PDB file of C-alpha atoms in Angstrom:
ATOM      1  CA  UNK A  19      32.032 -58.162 -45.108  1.00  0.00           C
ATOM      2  CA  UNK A  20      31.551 -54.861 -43.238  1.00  0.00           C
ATOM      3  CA  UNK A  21      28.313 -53.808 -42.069  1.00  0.00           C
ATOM      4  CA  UNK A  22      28.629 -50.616 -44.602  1.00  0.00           C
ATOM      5  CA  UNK A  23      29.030 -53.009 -47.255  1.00  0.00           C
ATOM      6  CA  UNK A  24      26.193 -55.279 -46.330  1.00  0.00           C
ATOM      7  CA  UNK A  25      24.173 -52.262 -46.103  1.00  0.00           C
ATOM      8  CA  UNK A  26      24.535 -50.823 -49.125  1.00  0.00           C
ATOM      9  CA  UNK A  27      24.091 -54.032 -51.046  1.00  0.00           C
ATOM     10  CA  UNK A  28      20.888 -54.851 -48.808  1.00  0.00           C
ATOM     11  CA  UNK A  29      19.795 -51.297 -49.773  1.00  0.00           C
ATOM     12  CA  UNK A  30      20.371 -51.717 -53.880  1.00  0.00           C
ATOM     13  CA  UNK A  31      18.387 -54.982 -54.176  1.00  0.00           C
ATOM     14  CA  UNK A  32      15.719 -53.403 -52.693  1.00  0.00           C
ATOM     15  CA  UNK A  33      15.660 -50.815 -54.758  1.00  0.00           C
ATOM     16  CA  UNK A  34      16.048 -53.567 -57.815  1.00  0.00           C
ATOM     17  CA  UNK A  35      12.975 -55.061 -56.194  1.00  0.00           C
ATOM     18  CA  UNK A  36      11.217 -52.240 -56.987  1.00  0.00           C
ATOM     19  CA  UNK A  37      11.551 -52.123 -60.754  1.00  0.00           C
ATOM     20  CA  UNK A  38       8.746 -53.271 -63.686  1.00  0.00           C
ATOM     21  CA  UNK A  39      10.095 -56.722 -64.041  1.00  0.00           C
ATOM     22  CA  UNK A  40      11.060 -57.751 -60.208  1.00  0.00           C
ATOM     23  CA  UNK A  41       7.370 -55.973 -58.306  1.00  0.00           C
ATOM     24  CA  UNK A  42       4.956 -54.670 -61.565  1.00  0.00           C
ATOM     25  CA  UNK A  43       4.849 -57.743 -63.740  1.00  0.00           C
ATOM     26  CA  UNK A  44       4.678 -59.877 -60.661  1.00  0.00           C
ATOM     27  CA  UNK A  45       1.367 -57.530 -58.840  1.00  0.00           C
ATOM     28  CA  UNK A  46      -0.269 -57.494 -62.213  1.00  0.00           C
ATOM     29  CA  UNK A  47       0.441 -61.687 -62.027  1.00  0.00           C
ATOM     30  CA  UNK A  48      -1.080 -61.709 -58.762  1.00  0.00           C
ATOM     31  CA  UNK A  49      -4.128 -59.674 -59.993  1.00  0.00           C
ATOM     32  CA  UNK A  50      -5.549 -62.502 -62.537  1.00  0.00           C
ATOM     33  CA  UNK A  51      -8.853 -63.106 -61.543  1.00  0.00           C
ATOM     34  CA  UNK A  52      -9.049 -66.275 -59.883  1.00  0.00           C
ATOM     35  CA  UNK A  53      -7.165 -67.958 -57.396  1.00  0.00           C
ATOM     36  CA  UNK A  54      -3.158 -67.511 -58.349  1.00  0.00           C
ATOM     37  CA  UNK A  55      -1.337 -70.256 -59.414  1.00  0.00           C
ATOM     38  CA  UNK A  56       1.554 -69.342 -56.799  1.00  0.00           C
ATOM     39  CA  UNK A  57       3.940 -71.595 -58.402  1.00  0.00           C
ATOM     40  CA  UNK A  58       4.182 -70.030 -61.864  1.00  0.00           C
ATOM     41  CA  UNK A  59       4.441 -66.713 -60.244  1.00  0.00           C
ATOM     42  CA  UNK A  60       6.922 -68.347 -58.257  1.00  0.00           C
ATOM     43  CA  UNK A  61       9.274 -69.543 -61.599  1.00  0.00           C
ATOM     44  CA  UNK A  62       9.065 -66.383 -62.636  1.00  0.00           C
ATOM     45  CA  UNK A  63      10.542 -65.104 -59.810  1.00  0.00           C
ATOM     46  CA  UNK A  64      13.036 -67.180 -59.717  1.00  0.00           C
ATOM     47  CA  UNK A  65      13.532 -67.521 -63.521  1.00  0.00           C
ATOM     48  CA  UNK A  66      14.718 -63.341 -63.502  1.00  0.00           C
ATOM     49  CA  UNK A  67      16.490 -63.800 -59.841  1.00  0.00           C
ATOM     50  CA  UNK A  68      18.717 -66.794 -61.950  1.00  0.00           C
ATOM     51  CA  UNK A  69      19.024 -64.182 -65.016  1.00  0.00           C
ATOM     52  CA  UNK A  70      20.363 -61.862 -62.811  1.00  0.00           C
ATOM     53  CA  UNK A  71      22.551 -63.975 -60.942  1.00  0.00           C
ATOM     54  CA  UNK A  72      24.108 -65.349 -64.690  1.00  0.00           C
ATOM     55  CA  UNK A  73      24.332 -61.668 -65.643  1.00  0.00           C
ATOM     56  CA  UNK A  74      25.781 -60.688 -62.521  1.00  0.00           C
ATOM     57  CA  UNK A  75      28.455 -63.435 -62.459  1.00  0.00           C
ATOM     58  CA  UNK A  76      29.631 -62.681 -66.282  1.00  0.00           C
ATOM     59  CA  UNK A  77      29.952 -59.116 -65.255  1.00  0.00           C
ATOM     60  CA  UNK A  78      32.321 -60.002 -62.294  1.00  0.00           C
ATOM     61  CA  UNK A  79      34.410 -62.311 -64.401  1.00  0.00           C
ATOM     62  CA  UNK A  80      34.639 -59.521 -66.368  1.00  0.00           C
ATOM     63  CA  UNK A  81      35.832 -57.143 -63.383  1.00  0.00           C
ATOM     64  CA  UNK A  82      38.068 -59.667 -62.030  1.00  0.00           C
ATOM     65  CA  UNK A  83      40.343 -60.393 -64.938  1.00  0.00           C
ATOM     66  CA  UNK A  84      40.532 -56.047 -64.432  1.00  0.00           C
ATOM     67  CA  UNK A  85      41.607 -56.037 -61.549  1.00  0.00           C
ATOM     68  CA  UNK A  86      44.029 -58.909 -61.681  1.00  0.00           C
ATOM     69  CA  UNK A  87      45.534 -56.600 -63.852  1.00  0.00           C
ATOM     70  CA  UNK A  88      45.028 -53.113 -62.690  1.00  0.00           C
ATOM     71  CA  UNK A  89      44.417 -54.304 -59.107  1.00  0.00           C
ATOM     72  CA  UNK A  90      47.115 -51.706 -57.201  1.00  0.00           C
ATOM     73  CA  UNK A  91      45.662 -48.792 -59.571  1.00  0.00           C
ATOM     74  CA  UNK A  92      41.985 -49.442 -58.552  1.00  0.00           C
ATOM     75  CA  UNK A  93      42.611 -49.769 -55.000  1.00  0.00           C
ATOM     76  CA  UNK A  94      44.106 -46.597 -54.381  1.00  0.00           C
ATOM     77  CA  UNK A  95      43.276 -43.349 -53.182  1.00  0.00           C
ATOM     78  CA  UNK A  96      43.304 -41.706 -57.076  1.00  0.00           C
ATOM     79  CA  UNK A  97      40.468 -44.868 -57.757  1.00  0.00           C
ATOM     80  CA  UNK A  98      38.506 -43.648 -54.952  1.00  0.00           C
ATOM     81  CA  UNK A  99      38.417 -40.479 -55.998  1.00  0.00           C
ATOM     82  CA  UNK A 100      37.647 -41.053 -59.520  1.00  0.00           C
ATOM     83  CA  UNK A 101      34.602 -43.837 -57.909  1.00  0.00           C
ATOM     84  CA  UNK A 102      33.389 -40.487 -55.521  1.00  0.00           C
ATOM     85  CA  UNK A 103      33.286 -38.371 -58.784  1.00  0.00           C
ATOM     86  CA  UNK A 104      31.411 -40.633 -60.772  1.00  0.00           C
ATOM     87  CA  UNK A 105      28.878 -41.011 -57.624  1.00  0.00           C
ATOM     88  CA  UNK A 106      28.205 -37.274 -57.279  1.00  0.00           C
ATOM     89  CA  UNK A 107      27.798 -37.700 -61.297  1.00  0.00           C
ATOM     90  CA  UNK A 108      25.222 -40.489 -61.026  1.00  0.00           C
ATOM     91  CA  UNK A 109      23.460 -37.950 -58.128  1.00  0.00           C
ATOM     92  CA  UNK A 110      23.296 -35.002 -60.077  1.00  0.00           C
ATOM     93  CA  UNK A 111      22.474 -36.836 -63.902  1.00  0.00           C
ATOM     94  CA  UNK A 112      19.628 -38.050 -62.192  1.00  0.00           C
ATOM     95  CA  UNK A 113      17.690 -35.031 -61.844  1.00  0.00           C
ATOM     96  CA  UNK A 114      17.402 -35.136 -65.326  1.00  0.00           C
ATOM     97  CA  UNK A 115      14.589 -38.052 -64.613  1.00  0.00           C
ATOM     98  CA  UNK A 116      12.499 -35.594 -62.774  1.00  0.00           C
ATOM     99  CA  UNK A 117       8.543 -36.395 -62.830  1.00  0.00           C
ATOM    100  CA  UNK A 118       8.146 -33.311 -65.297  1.00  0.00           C
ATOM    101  CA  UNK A 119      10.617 -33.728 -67.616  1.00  0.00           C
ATOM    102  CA  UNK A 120       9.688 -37.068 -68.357  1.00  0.00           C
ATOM    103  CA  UNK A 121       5.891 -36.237 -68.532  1.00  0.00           C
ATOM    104  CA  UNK A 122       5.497 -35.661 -72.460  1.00  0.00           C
ATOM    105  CA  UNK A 123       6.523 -39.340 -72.730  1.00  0.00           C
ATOM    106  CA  UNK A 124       2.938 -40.623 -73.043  1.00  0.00           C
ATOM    107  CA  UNK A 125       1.509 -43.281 -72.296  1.00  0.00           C
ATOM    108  CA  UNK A 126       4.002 -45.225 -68.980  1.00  0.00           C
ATOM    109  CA  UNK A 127       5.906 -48.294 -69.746  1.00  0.00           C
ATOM    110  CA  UNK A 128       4.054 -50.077 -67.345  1.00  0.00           C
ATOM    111  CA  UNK A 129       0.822 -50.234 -69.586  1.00  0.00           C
ATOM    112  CA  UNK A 130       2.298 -52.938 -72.225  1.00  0.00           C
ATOM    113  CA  UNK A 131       4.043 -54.650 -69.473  1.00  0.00           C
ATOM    114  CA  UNK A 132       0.282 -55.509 -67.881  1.00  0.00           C
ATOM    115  CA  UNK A 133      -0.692 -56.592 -71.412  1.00  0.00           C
ATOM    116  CA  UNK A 134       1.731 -59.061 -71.704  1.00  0.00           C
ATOM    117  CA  UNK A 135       1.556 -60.349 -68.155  1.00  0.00           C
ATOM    118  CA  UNK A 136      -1.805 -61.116 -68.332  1.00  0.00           C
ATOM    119  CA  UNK A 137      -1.077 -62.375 -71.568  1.00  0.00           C
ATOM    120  CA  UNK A 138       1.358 -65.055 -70.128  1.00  0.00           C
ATOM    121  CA  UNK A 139      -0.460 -66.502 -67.643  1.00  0.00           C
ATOM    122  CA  UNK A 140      -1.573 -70.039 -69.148  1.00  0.00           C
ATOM    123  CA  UNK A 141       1.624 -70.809 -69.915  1.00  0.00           C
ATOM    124  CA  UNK A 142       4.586 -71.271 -67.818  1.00  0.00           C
ATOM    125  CA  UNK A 143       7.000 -71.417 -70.669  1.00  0.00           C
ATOM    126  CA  UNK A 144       5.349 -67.932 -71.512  1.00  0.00           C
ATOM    127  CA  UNK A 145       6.133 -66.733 -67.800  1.00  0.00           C
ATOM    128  CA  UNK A 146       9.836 -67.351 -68.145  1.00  0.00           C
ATOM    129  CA  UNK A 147       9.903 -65.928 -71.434  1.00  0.00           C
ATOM    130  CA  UNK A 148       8.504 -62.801 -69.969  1.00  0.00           C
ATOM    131  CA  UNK A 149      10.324 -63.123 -67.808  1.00  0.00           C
ATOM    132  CA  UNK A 150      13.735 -63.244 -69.410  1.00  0.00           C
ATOM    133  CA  UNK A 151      12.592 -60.817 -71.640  1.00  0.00           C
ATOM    134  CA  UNK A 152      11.818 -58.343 -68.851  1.00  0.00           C
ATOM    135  CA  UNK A 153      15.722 -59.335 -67.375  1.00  0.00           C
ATOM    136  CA  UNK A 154      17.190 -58.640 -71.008  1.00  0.00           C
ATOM    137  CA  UNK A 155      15.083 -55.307 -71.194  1.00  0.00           C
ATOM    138  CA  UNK A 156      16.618 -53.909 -67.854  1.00  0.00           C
ATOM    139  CA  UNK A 157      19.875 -55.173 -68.623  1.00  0.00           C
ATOM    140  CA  UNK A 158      20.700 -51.412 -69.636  1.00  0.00           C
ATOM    141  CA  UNK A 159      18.988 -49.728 -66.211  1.00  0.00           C
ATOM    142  CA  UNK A 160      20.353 -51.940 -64.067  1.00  0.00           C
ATOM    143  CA  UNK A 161      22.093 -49.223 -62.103  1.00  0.00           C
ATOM    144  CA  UNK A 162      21.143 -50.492 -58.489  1.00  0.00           C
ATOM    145  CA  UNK A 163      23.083 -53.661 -59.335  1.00  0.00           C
ATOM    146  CA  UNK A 164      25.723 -52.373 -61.459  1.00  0.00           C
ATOM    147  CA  UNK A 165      26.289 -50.114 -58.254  1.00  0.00           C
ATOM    148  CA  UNK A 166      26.171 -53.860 -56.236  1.00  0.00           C
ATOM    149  CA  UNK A 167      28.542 -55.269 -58.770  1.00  0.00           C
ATOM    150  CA  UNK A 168      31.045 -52.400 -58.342  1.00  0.00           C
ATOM    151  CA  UNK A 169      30.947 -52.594 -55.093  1.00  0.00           C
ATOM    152  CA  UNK A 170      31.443 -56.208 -54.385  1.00  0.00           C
ATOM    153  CA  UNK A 171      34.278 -55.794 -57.190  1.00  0.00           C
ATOM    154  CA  UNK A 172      36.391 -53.523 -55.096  1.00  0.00           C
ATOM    155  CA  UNK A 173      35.825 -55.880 -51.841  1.00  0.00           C
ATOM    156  CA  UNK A 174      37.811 -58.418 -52.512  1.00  0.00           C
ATOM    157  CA  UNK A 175      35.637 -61.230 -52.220  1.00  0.00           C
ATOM    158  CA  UNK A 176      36.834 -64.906 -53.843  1.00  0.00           C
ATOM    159  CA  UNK A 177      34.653 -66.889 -56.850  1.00  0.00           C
ATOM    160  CA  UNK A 178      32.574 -68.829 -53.885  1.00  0.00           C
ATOM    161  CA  UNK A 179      32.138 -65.594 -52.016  1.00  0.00           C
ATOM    162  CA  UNK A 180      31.538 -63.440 -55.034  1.00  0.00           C
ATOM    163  CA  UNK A 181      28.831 -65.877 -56.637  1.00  0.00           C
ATOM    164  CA  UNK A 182      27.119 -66.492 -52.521  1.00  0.00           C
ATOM    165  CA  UNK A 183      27.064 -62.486 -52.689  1.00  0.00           C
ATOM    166  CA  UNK A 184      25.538 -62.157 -55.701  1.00  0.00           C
ATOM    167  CA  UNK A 185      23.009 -65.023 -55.082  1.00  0.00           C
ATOM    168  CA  UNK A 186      22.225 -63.498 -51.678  1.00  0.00           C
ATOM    169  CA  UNK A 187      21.463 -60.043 -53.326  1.00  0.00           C
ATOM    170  CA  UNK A 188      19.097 -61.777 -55.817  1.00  0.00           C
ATOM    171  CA  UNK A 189      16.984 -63.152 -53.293  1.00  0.00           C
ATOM    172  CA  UNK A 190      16.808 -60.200 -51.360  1.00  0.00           C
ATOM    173  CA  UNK A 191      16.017 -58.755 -54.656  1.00  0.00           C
ATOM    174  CA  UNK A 192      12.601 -61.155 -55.382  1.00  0.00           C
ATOM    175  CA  UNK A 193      12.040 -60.825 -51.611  1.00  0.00           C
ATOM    176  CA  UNK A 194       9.206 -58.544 -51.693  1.00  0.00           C
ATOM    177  CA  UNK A 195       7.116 -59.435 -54.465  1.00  0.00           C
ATOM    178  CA  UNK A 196       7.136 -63.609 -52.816  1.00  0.00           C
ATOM    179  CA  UNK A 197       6.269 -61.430 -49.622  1.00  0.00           C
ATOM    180  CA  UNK A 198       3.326 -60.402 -51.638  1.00  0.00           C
ATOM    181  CA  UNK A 199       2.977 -63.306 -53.011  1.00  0.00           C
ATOM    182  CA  UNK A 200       2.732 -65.180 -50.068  1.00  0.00           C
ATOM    183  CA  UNK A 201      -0.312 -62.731 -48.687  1.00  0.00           C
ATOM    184  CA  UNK A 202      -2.239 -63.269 -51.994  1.00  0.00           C
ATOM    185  CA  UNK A 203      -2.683 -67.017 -51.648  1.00  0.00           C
ATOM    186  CA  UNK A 204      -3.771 -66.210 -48.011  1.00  0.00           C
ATOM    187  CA  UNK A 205      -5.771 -63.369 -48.015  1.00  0.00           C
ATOM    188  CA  UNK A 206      -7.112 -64.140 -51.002  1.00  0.00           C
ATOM    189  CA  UNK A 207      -9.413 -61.421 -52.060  1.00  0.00           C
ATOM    190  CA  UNK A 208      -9.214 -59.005 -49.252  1.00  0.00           C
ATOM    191  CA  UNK A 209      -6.248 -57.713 -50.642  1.00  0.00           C
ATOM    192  CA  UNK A 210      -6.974 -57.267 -54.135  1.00  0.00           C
ATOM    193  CA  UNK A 211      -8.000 -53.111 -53.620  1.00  0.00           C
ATOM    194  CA  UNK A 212      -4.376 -52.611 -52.216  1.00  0.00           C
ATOM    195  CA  UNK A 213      -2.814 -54.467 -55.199  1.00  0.00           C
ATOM    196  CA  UNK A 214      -4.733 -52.281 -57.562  1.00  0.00           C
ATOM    197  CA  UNK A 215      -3.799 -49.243 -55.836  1.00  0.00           C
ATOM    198  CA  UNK A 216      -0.206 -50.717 -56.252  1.00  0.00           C
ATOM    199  CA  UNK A 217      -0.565 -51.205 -59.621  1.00  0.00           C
ATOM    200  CA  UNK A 218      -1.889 -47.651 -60.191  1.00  0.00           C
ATOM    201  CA  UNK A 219       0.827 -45.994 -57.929  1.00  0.00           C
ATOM    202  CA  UNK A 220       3.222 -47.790 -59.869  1.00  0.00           C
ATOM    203  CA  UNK A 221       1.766 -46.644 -63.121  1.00  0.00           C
ATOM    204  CA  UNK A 222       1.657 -43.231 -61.441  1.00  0.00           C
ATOM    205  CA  UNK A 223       5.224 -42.642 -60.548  1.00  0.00           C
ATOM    206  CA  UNK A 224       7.365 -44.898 -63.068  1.00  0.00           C
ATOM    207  CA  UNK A 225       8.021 -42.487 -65.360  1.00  0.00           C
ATOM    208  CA  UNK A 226      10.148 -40.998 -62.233  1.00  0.00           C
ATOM    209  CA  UNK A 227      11.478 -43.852 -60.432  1.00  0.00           C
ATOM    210  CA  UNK A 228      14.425 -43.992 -62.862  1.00  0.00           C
ATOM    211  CA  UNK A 229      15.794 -40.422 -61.468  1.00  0.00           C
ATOM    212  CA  UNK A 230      15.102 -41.687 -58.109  1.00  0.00           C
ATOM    213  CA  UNK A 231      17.252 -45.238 -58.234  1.00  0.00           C
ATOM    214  CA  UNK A 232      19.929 -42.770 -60.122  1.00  0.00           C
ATOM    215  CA  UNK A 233      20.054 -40.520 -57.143  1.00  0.00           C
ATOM    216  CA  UNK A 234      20.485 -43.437 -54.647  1.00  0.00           C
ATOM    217  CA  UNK A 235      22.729 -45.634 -56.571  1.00  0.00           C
ATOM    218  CA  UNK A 236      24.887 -42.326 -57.321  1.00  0.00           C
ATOM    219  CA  UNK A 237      24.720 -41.514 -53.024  1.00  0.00           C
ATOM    220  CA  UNK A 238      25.800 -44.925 -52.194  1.00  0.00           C
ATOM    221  CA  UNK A 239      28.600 -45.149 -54.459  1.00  0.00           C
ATOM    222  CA  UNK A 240      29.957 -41.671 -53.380  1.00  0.00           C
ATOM    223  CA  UNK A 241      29.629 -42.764 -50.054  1.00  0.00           C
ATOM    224  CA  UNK A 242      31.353 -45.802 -50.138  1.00  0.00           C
ATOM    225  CA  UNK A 243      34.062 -44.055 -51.755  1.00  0.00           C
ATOM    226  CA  UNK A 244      34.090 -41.325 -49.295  1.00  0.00           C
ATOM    227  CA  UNK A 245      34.582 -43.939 -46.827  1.00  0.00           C
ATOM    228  CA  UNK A 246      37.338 -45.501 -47.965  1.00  0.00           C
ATOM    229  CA  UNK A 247      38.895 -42.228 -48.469  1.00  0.00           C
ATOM    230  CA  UNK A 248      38.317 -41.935 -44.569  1.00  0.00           C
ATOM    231  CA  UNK A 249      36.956 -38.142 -45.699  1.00  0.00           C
ATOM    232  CA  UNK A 250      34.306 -39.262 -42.519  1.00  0.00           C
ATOM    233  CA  UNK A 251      36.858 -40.443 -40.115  1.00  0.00           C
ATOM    234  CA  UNK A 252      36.663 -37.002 -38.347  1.00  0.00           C
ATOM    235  CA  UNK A 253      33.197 -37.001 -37.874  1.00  0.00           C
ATOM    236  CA  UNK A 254      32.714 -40.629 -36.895  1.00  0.00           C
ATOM    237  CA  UNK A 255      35.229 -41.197 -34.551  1.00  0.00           C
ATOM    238  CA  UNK A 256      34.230 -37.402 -33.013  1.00  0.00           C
TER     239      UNK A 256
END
């Protein structure tokens, strides 16, 4: 794997880490008065990493048996350029998202999410439900990892690699909310202000974030396609 590659994969699940169901629910989890019970956090976690992963895997079945078929068409120049066009697509649809445009919404989508967190947290079958239910509610944003998923498509990576890619991702993907996790249980109380301003940042800005992870998903795709159409070759090896 190139270092481009593991870049821009690195990149997306860090930008999946940042969405309602993978840092929001998780915060507002960690918020529960009390001590948290780090281990149900901790299947939820894992519960939407393994949704993702299953998800992730069908999808790249999927893309396999196309490019067994169409493999010489998709790795071609023609491809690449089609893959650079719908980057700079992504890039520009996603100032469509803009703060303001998305302000006569209401109320943000974060507000019932913190409902039913809190609701779910004397249960952990009710954790993994919410948290399946959060996976099946992104499935149709997913753009940082349908960006991942096209990428690793056009890699040529095996099954073992593939599915080792994929599960790598994940956990880079659930990496910063156990991060957080892991300072709740032992700071305890001392950081419970900076999860609420979190929480209330997140609040703040979600209504925006979408036309934000459009405009990077949409830059990293263009760019690996510029890349392999060696349209930087000039200016790196200047």
């Amino acid at each position: 794997m190139s270092a481009v590659l593991a870049g821009s994969l690195v990149g997306l699940a860090l930008l999946d880490s940042t969405s309602i169901g993978t840092l929001f629910v998780p915060i507002v989890l960690m918020l529960v008065p009390g001590r948290p019970r780090a281990w149900r956090i901790l299947s939820y976690l894992a519960t939407i990493a393994v949704f993702y992963l299953a998800i992730g895997v069908l999808l790249m079945l999927g893309a396999g048996a196309l490019f067994e078929r169409f493999g010489e068409a998709l790795d071609s120049r023609p491809a690449y350029w089609v893959q650079l066009a719908l980057g700079v697509g992504v890039f520009l649809v996603s100032f469509r998202f803009a703060p303001k445009r998305r302000a006569a919404a209401g109320k943000p989508p974060t507000s019932n999410w913190a409902v039913r967190a809190r609701r779910s947290t004397e249960s952990p079958g009710a954790l993994i439900a919410l948290a399946l239910t959060a996976g099946l509610l992104e499935v149709a944003t997913m753009f940082p990892y349908l960006g991942a998923i096209a990428l690793i498509a056009g890699s040529g990576f095996d099954t073992a690699a593939t599915v080792a890619v994929l599960a790598a991702y994940c956990a880079v993907m659930i990496l910063p909310a156990t991060l957080l996790l892991a300072a709740r249980v032992a700071l305890s109380e001392r950081v419970t202000r900076t999860f609420t301003k979190l929480v209330n940042w997140f609040e703040k800005h979600a209504s925006g974030a979408t036309g934000w992870i459009l405009a990077i998903v949409g830059f990293l795709v263009a760019g690996d396609a510029a890349l392999r159409l060696g349209l930087f070759d000039g200016w790196l090896n200047g």
